[in-house]
Tab-separated table of C-alpha atoms and ligand atoms in Angstrom:
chain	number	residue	atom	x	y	z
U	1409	UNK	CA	21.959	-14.298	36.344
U	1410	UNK	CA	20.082	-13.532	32.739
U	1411	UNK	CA	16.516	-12.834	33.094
U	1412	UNK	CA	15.986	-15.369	30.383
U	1413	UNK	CA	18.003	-17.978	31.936
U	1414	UNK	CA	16.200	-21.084	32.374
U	1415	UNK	CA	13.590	-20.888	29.942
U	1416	UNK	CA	13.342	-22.636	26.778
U	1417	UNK	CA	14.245	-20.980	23.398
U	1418	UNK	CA	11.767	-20.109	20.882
U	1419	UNK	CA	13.150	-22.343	17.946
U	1420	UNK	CA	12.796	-20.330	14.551
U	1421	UNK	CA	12.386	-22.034	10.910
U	1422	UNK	CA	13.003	-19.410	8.651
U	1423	UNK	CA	11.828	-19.379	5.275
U	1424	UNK	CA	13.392	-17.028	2.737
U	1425	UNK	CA	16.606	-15.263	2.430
U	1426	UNK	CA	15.611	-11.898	0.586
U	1427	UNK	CA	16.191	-8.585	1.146
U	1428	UNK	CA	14.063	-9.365	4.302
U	1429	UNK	CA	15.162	-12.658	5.011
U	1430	UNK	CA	18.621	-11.315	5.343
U	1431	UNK	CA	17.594	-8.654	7.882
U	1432	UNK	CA	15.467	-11.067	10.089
U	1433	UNK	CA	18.324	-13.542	9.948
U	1434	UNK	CA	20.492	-10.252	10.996
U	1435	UNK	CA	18.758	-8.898	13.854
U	1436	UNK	CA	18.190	-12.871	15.221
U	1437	UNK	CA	22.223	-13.634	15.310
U	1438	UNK	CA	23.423	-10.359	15.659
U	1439	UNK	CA	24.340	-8.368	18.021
U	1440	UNK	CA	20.758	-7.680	18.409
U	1441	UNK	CA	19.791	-10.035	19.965
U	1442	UNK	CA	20.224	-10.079	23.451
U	1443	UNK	CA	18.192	-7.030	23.595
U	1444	UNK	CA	15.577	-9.244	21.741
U	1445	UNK	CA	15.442	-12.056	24.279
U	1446	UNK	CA	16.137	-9.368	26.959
U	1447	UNK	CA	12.555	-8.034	25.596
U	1448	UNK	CA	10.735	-11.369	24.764
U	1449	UNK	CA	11.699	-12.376	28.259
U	1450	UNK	CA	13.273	-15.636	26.433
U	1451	UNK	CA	15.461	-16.016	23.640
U	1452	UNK	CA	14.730	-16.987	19.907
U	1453	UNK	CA	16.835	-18.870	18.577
U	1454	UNK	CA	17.570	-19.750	14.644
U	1455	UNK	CA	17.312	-22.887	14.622
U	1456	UNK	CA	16.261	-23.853	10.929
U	1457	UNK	CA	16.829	-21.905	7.696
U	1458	UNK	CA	15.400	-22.993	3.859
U	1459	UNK	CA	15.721	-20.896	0.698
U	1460	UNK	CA	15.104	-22.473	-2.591
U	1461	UNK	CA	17.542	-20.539	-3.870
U	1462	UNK	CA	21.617	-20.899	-1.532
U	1463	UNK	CA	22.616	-17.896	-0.341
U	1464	UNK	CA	26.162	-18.776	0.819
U	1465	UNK	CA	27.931	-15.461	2.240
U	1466	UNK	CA	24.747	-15.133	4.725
U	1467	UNK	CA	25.228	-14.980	8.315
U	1468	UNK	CA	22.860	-17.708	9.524
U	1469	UNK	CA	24.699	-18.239	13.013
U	1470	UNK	CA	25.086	-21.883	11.769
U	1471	UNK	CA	21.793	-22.916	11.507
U	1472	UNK	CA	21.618	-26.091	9.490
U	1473	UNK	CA	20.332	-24.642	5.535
U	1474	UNK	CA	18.221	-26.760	3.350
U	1475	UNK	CA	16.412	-25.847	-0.312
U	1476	UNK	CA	13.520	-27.847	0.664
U	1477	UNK	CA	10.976	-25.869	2.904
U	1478	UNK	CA	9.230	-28.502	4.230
U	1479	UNK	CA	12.281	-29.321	6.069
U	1480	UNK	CA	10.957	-25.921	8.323
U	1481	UNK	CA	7.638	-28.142	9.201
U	1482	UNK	CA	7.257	-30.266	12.328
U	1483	UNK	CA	11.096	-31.159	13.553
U	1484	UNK	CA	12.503	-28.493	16.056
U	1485	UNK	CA	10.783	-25.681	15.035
U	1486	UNK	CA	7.956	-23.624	17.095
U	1487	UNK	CA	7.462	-21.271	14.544
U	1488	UNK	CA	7.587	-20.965	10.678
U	1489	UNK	CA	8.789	-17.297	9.242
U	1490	UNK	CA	7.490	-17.119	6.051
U	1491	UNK	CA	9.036	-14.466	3.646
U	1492	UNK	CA	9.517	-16.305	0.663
U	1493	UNK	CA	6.396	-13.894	-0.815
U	1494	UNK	CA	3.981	-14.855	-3.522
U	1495	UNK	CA	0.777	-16.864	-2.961
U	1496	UNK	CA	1.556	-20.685	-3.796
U	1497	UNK	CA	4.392	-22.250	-2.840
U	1498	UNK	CA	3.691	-19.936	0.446
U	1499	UNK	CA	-0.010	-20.698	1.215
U	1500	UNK	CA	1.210	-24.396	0.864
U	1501	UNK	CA	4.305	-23.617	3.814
U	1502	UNK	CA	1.749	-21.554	5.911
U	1503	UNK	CA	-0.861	-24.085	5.628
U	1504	UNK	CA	1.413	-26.981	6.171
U	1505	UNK	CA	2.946	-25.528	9.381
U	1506	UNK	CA	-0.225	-24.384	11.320
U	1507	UNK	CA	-1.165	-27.582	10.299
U	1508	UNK	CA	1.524	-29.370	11.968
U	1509	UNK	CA	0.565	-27.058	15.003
U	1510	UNK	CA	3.509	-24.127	14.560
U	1511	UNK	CA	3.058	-20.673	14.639
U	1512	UNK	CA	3.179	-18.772	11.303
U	1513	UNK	CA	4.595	-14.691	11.188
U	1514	UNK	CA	4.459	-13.971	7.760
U	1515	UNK	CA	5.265	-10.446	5.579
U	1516	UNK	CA	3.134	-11.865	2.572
U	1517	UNK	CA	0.583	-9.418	1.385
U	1518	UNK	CA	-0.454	-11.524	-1.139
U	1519	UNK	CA	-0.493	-14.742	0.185
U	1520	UNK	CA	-2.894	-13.210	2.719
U	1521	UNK	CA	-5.243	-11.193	0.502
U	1522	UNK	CA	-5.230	-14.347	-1.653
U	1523	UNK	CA	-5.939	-16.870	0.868
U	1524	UNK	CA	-5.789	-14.961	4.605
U	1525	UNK	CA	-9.457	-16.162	5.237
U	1526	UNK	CA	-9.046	-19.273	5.024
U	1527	UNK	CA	-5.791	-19.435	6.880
U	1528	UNK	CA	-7.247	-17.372	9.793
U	1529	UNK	CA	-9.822	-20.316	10.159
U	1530	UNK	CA	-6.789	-23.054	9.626
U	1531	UNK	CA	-5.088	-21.382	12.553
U	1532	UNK	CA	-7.954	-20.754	14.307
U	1533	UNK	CA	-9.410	-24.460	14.287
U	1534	UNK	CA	-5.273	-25.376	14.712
U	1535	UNK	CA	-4.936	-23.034	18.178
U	1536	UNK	CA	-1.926	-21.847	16.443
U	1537	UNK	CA	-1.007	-17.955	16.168
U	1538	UNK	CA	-0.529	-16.369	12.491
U	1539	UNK	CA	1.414	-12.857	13.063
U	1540	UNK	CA	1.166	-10.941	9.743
U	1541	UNK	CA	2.354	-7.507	11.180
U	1542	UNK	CA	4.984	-6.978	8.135
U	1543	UNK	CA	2.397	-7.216	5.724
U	1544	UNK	CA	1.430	-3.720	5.555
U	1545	UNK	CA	3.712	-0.866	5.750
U	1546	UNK	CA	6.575	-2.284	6.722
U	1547	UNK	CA	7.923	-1.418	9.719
U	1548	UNK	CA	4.874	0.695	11.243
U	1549	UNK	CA	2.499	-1.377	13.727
U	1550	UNK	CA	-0.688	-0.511	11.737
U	1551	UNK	CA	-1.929	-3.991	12.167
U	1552	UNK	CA	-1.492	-4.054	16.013
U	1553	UNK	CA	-3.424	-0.587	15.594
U	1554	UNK	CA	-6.049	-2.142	14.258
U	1555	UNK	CA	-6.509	-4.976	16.045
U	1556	UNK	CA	-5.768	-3.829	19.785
U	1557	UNK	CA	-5.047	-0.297	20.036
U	1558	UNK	CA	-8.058	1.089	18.196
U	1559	UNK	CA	-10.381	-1.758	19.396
U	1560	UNK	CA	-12.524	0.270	20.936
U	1561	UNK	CA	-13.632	2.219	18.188
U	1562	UNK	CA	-15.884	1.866	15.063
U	1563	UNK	CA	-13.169	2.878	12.525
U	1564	UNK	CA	-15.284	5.831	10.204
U	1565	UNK	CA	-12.526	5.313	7.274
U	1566	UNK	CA	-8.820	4.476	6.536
U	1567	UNK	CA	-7.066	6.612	3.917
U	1568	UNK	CA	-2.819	6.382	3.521
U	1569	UNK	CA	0.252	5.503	1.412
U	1570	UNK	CA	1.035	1.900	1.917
U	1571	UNK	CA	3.239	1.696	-1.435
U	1572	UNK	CA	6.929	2.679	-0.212
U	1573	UNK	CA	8.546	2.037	-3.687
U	1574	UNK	CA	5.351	4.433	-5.648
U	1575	UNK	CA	5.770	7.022	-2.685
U	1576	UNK	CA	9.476	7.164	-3.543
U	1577	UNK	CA	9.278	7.374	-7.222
U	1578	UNK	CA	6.530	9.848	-7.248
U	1579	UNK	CA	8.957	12.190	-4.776
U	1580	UNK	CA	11.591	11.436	-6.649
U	1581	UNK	CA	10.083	12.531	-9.971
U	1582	UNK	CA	9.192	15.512	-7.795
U	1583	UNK	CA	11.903	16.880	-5.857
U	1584	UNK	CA	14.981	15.422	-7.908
U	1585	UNK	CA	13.664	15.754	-11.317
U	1586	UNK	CA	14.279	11.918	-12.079
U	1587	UNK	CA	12.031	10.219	-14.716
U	1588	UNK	CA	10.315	7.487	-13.459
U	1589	UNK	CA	12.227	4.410	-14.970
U	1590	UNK	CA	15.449	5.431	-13.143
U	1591	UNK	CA	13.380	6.278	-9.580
U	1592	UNK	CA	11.822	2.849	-10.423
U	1593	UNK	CA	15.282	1.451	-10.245
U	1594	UNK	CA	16.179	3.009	-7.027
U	1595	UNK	CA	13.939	1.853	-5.570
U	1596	UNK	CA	14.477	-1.855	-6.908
U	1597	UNK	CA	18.243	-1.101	-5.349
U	1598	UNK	CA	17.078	0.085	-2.449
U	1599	UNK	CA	15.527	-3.058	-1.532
U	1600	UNK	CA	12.035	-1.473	-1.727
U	1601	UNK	CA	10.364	-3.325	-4.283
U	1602	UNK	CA	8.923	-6.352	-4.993
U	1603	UNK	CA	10.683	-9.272	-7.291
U	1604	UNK	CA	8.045	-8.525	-9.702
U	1605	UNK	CA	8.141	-4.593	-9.505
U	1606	UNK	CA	4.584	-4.194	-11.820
U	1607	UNK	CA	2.785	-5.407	-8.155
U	1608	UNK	CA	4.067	-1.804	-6.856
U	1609	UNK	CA	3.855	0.527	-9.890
U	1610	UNK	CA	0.303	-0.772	-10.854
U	1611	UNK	CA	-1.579	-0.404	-7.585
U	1612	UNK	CA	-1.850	-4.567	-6.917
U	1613	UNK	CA	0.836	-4.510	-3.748
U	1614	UNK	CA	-1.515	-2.071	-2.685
U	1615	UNK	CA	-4.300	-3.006	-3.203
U	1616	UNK	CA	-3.320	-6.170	-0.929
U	1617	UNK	CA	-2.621	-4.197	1.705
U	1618	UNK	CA	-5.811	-2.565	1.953
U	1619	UNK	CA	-8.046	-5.682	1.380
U	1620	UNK	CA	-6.334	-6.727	4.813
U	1621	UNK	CA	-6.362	-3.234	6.656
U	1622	UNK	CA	-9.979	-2.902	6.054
U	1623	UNK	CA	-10.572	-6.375	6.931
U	1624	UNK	CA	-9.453	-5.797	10.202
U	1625	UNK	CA	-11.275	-2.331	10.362
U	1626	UNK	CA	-13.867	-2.938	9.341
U	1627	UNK	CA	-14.569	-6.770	10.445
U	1628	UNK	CA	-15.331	-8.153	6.853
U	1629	UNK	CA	-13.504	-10.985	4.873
U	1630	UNK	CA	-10.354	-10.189	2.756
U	1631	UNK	CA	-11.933	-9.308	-0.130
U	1632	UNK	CA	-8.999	-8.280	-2.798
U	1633	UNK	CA	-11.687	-8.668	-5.954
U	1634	UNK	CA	-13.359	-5.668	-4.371
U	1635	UNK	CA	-10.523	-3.081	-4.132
U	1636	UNK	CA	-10.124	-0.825	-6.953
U	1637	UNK	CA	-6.686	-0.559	-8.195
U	1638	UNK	CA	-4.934	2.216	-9.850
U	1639	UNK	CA	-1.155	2.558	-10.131
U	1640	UNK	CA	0.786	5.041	-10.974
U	1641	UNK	CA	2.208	4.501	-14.705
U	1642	UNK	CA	0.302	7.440	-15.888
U	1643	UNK	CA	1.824	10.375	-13.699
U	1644	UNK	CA	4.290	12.212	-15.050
U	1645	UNK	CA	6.253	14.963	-14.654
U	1646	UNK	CA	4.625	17.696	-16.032
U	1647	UNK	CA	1.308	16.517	-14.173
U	1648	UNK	CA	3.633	16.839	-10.775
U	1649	UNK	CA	4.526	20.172	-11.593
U	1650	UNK	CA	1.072	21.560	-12.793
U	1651	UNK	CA	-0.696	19.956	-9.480
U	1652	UNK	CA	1.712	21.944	-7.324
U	1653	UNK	CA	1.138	25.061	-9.225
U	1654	UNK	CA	-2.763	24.200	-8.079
U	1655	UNK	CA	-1.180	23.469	-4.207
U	1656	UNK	CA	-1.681	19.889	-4.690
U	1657	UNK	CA	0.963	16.933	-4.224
U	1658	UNK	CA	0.375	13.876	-6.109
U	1659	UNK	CA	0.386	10.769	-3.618
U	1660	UNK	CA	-0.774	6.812	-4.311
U	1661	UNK	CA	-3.633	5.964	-2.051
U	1662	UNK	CA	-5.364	3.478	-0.249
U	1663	UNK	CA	-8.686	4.540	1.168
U	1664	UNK	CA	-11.513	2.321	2.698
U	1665	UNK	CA	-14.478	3.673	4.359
U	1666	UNK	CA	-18.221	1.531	4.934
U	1667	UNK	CA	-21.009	3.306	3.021
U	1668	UNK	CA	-24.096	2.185	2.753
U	1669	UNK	CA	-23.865	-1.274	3.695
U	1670	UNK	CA	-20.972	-2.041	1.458
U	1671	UNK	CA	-17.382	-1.894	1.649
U	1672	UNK	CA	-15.711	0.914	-0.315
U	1673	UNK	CA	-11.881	0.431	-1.066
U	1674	UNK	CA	-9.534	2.196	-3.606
U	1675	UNK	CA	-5.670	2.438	-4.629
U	1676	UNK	CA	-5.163	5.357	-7.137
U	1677	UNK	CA	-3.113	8.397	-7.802
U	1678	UNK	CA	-4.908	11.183	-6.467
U	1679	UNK	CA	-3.596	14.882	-5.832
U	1680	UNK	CA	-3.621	15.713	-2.027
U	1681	UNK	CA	-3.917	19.083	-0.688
U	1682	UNK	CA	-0.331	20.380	0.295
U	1683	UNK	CA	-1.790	21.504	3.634
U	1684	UNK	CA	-3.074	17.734	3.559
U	1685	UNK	CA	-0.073	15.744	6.401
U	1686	UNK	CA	-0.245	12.803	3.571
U	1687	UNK	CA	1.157	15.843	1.047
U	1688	UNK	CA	4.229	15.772	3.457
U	1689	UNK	CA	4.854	11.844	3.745
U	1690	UNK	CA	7.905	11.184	1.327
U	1691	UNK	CA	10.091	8.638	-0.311
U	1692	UNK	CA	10.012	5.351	0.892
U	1693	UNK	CA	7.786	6.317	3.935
U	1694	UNK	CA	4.633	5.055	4.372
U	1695	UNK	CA	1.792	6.478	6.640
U	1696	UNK	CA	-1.800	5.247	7.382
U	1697	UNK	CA	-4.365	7.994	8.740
U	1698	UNK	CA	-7.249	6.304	10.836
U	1699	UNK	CA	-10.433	7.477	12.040
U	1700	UNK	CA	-11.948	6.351	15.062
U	1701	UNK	CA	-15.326	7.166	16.636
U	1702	UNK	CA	-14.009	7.188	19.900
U	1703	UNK	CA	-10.176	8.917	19.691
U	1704	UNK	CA	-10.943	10.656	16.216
U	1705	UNK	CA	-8.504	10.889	13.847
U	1706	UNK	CA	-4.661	9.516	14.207
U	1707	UNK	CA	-2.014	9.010	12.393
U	1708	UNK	CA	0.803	5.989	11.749
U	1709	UNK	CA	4.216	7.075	9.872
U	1710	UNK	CA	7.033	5.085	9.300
U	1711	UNK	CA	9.473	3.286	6.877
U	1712	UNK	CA	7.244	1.189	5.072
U	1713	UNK	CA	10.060	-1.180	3.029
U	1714	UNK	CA	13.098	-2.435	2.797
U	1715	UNK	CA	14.896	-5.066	4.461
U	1716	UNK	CA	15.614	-3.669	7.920
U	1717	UNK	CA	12.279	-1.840	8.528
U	1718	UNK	CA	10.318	-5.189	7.474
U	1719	UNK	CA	12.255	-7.150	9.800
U	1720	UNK	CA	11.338	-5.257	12.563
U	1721	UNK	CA	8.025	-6.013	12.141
U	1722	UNK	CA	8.603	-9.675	11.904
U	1723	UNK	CA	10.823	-9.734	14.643
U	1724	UNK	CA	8.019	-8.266	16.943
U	1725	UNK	CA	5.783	-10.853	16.226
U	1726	UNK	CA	8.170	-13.229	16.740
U	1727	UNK	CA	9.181	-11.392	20.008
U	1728	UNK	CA	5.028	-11.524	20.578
U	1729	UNK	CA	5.516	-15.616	20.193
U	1730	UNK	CA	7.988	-15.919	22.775
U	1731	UNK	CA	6.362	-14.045	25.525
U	1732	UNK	CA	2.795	-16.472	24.714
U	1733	UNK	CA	0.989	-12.815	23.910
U	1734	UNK	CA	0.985	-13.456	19.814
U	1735	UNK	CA	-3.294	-13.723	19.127
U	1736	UNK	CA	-4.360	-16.427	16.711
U	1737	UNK	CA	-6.541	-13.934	14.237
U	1738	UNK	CA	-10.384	-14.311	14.720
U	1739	UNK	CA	-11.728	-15.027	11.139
U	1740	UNK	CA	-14.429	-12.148	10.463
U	1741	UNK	CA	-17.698	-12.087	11.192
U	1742	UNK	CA	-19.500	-10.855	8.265
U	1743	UNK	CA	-18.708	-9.848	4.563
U	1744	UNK	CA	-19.217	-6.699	3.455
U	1745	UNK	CA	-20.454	-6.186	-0.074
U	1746	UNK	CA	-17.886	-4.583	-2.513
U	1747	UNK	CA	-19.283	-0.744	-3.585
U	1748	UNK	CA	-16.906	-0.563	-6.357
U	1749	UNK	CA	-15.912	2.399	-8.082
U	1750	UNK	CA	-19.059	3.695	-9.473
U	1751	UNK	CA	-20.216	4.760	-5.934
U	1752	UNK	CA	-17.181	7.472	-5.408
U	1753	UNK	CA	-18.015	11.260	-6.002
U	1754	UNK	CA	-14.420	13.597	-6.045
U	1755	UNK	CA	-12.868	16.895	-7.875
U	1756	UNK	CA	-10.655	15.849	-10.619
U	1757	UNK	CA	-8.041	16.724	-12.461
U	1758	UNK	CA	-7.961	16.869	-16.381
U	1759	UNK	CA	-5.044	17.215	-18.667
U	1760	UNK	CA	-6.227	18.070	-22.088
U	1761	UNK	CA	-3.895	17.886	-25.032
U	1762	UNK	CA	-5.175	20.288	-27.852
U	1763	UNK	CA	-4.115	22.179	-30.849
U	1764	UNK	CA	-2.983	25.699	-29.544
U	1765	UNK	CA	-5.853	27.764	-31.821
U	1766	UNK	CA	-9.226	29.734	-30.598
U	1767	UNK	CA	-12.679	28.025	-29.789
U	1768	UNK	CA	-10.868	24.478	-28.338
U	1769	UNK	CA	-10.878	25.722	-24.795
U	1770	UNK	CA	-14.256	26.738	-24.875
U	1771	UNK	CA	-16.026	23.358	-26.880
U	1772	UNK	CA	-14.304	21.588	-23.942
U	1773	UNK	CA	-15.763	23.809	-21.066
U	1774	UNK	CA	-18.928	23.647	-22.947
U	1775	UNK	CA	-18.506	19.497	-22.699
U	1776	UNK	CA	-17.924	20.285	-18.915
U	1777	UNK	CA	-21.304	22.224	-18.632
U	1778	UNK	CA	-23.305	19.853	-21.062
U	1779	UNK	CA	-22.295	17.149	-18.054
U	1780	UNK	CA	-22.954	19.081	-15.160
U	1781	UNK	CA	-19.635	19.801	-14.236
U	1782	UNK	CA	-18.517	22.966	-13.090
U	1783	UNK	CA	-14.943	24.495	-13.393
U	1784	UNK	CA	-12.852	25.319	-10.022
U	1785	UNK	CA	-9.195	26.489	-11.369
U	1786	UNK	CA	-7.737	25.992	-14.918
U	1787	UNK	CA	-4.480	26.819	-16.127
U	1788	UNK	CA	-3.538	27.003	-19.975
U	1789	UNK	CA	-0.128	28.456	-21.048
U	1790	UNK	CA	0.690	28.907	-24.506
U	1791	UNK	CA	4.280	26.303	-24.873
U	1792	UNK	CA	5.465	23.679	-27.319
U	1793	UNK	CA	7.448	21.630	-24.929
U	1794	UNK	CA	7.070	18.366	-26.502
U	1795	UNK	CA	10.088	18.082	-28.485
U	1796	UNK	CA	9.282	15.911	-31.867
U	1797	UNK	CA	5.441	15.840	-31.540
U	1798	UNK	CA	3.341	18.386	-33.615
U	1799	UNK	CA	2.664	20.978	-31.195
U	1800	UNK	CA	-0.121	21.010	-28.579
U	1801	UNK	CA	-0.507	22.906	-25.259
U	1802	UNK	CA	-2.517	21.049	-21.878
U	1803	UNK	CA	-5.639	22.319	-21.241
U	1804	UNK	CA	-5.454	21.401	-17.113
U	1805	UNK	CA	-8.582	21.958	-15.006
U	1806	UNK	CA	-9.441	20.966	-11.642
U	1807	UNK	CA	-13.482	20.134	-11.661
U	1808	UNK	CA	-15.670	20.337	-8.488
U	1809	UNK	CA	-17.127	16.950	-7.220
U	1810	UNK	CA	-17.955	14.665	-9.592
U	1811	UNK	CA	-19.683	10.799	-10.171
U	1812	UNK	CA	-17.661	8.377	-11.756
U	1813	UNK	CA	-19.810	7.446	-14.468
U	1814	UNK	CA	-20.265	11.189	-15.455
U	1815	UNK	CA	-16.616	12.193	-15.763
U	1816	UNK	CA	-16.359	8.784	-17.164
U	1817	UNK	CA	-19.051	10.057	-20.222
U	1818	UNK	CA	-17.346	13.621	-19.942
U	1819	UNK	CA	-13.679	12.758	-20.569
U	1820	UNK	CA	-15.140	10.836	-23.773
U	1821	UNK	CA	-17.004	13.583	-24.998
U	1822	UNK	CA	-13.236	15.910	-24.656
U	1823	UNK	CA	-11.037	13.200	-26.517
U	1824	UNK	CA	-13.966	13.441	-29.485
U	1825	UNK	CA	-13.703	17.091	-29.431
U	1826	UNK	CA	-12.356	18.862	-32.977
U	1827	UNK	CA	-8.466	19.764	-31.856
U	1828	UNK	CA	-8.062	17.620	-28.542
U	1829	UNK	CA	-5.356	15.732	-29.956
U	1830	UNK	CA	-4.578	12.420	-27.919
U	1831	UNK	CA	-6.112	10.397	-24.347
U	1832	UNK	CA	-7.031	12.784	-21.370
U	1833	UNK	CA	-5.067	12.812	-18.351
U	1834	UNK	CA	-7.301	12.344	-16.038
U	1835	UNK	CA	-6.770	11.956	-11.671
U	1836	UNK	CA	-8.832	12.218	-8.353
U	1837	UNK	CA	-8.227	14.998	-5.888
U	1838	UNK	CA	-8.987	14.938	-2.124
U	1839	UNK	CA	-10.884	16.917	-1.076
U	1840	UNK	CA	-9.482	18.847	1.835
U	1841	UNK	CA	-12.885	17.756	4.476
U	1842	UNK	CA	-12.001	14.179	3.167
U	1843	UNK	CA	-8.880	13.694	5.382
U	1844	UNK	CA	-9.607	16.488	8.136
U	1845	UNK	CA	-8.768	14.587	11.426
U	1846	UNK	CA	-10.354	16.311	13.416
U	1847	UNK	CA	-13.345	15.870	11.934
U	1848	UNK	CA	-16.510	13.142	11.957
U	1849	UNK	CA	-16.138	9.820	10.556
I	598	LIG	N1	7.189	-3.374	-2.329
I	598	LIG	C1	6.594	-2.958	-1.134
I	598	LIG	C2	6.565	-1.439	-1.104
I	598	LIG	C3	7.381	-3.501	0.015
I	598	LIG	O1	7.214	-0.812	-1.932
I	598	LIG	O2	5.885	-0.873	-0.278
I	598	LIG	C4	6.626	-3.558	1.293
I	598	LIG	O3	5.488	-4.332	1.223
């Protein structure tokens, strides 16, 4: 006899047939899934699917279809999948169905840094449990991480990728000389981005995913207003290849530490040490560095998009929901100020674009020195390798630790000097101590 014989079936109302809808749907009527009900000690069970948009050649395993999502509240279904992504029409399924009394997993980044507060209370005041692993790196278990497995610790700071289709295009642009319009498009084909694919390239995807990993670390509200975000429209090529001539590879990421009472949270390019394990994290992989008081520093890797490695991550909290072990999130218990920007002190990296001719190199490190800031590596090669633009060569320098507001003032003062010829190129750098893991938070 089965091992799940004889209990009830966790009835699913899934919401969403996308790229991840698909692969839930997959692994729930596949042949999947009597290893799934094998582990959740019962089986779950597709009972209800809604997409406002028909997706006929989709293997539902004959669960009855509708276009109207509300047709996924109440009825005969335990628990609501949400993956129909964006922050309206969802907040208004989520909201519904813990209202109602079901259980909620949802993948929606945005839907939770928009409104996860106030749904954590909903399900809260409800008794119903929200899962929300998939909303953050896809299929690694960084929110279980958080929320049990480090719970013992005061977490010092978080730093990682958690942008598979940015990781991809920058290592794409890197390692397979592709410009970054046709790794964007990869990725879209890959299943990696989002339906709107500006959320990934400009830092806002995120930036969502940090406001809700340093939530949980850090027990403060979602605060998304409060996370600075940077994307990754203004790396190029030639930046890649000068920051590995300096031993750097150029990463987007997320890093959230408390300092000073406030809550200090950033997406941005930066240039990572190559020696750095983040340096080595590559296409659509995603990885998540912690650092606890207690265990130190560790370190999450895995696929952190697309369809299949989502759906694992939905499918374990759905797994989580069948075995009764699924918490209902405990809205936090304070809210941390936002430190903003202004507060962050790093090296940085400069591309200057001058005229090639005598005295421009040294009016700019004279700008450096009027500001304070002191040189650490520079490398200027006499080239015209911008075909149809009057000729100009980069000035690149990589600064010591700077303020904000002062390389703010000091990249001014460059583009106003006689014979710098367009905008600065201007990125952070880690600092090597700033992601040691073996050392203090
Ligand atoms: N578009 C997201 C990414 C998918 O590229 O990481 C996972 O949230």
């Amino acid at each position: 006899m089965s091992a799940t014989a004889g209990l009830s079936p966790l009835r699913v109302g899934l919401a969403g047939l996308g790229t991840v809808g698909q692969s839930v749907a997959s692994l729930l009527v596949g042949d999947a899934a009597d290893g799934i009900a094998r582990r959740a000690g019962r089986r779950i069970e597709l009972t209800r699917v809604a997409s406002r948009t028909p997706k006929p050649g989709v293997d539902i395993g004959g669960a009855p279809f509708s276009t109207d999502l509300g047709s996924l509240v109440g009825n005969d279904v335990d628990v609501v999948v949400e993956l129909i992504g964006g922050d309206t029409t969802a907040r208004d399924l989520v909201a519904s169905a813990l209202g109602a009394g079901q259980g909620v997993v949802t993948a929606n980044k945005a839907l939770l840094a928009a409104s996860g507060d106030e749904l954590f209370a909903l399900a809260q005041r409800q008794g119903a449990p929200l899962g929300f692993e998939a909303s953050v790196a896809g299929g690694i278990p960084i929110i279980n991480v958080l929320r049990a497995g480090l719970a013992a610790n005061d977490i010092g700071w978080i730093a990682g990728i958690v942008n598979g289709t940015c990781n991809y295009i920058l290592t794409q642009m890197a390692v397979a000389g592709q410009g970054f319009a046709d790794a964007l498009a990869d990725a879209q084909r890959l299943g990696y981005a989002e339906a709107d694919p500006t959320f990934d390239v400009e830092g806002i995807d995120a930036a969502q995913k940090l406001a809700i990993l340093a939530a949980l670390a850090f027990d403060t509200g979602i605060d998304i207003d409060g996370v600075h975000a940077e994307g990754i429209r203004s790396v190029d090529s030639e930046d890649i290849a000068y920051a590995d001539e300096l031993g750097f590879t150029i990463r987007h990421l997320g890093l959230a530490r408390v300092a000073g009472g406030g809550l200090e949270a950033r997406v941005h390019p930066a240039l990572v040490p190559n020696d750095v394990l983040l340096a080595k994290v590559d296409d659509v992989m995603n990885a998540v560095m912690v650092h606890g008081s207690a265990v130190g520093g560790t370190l999450h890797v895995g696929p952190g998009a697309g369809g299949m490695a989502t759906a694992s991550a939905v499918v374990a909290d759905l797994i989580e929901v069948a075995r009764g072990t699924l918490p209902i999130p405990k809205p936090a218990s304070r809210r941390l100020p936002a430190l903003g920007i202004r507060a962050v002190r790093c090296p940085w990296y400069l591309k200057i674009p001058a005229v090639d001719q005598p005295g421009v190199f040294a009016h700019v490190a004279e700008v450096l020195g009027e500001h304070g800031i002191s040189i650490e590596g520079v490398i200027q090669r006499p080239q015209d390798i911008h075909p149809g633009e009057a000729p100009w060569v980069p000035i690149v320098i990589l600064t010591d630790e700077v303020a904000q507001d002062v390389i703010d003032d000091a990249v001014k003062a460059i583009e106003g000097v006689e014979g710098v010829t367009a905008g600065v190129t201007h990125f952070r750098v880690v600092h090597p101590d700033a992601l040691d893991m073996q050392g203090d938070a």
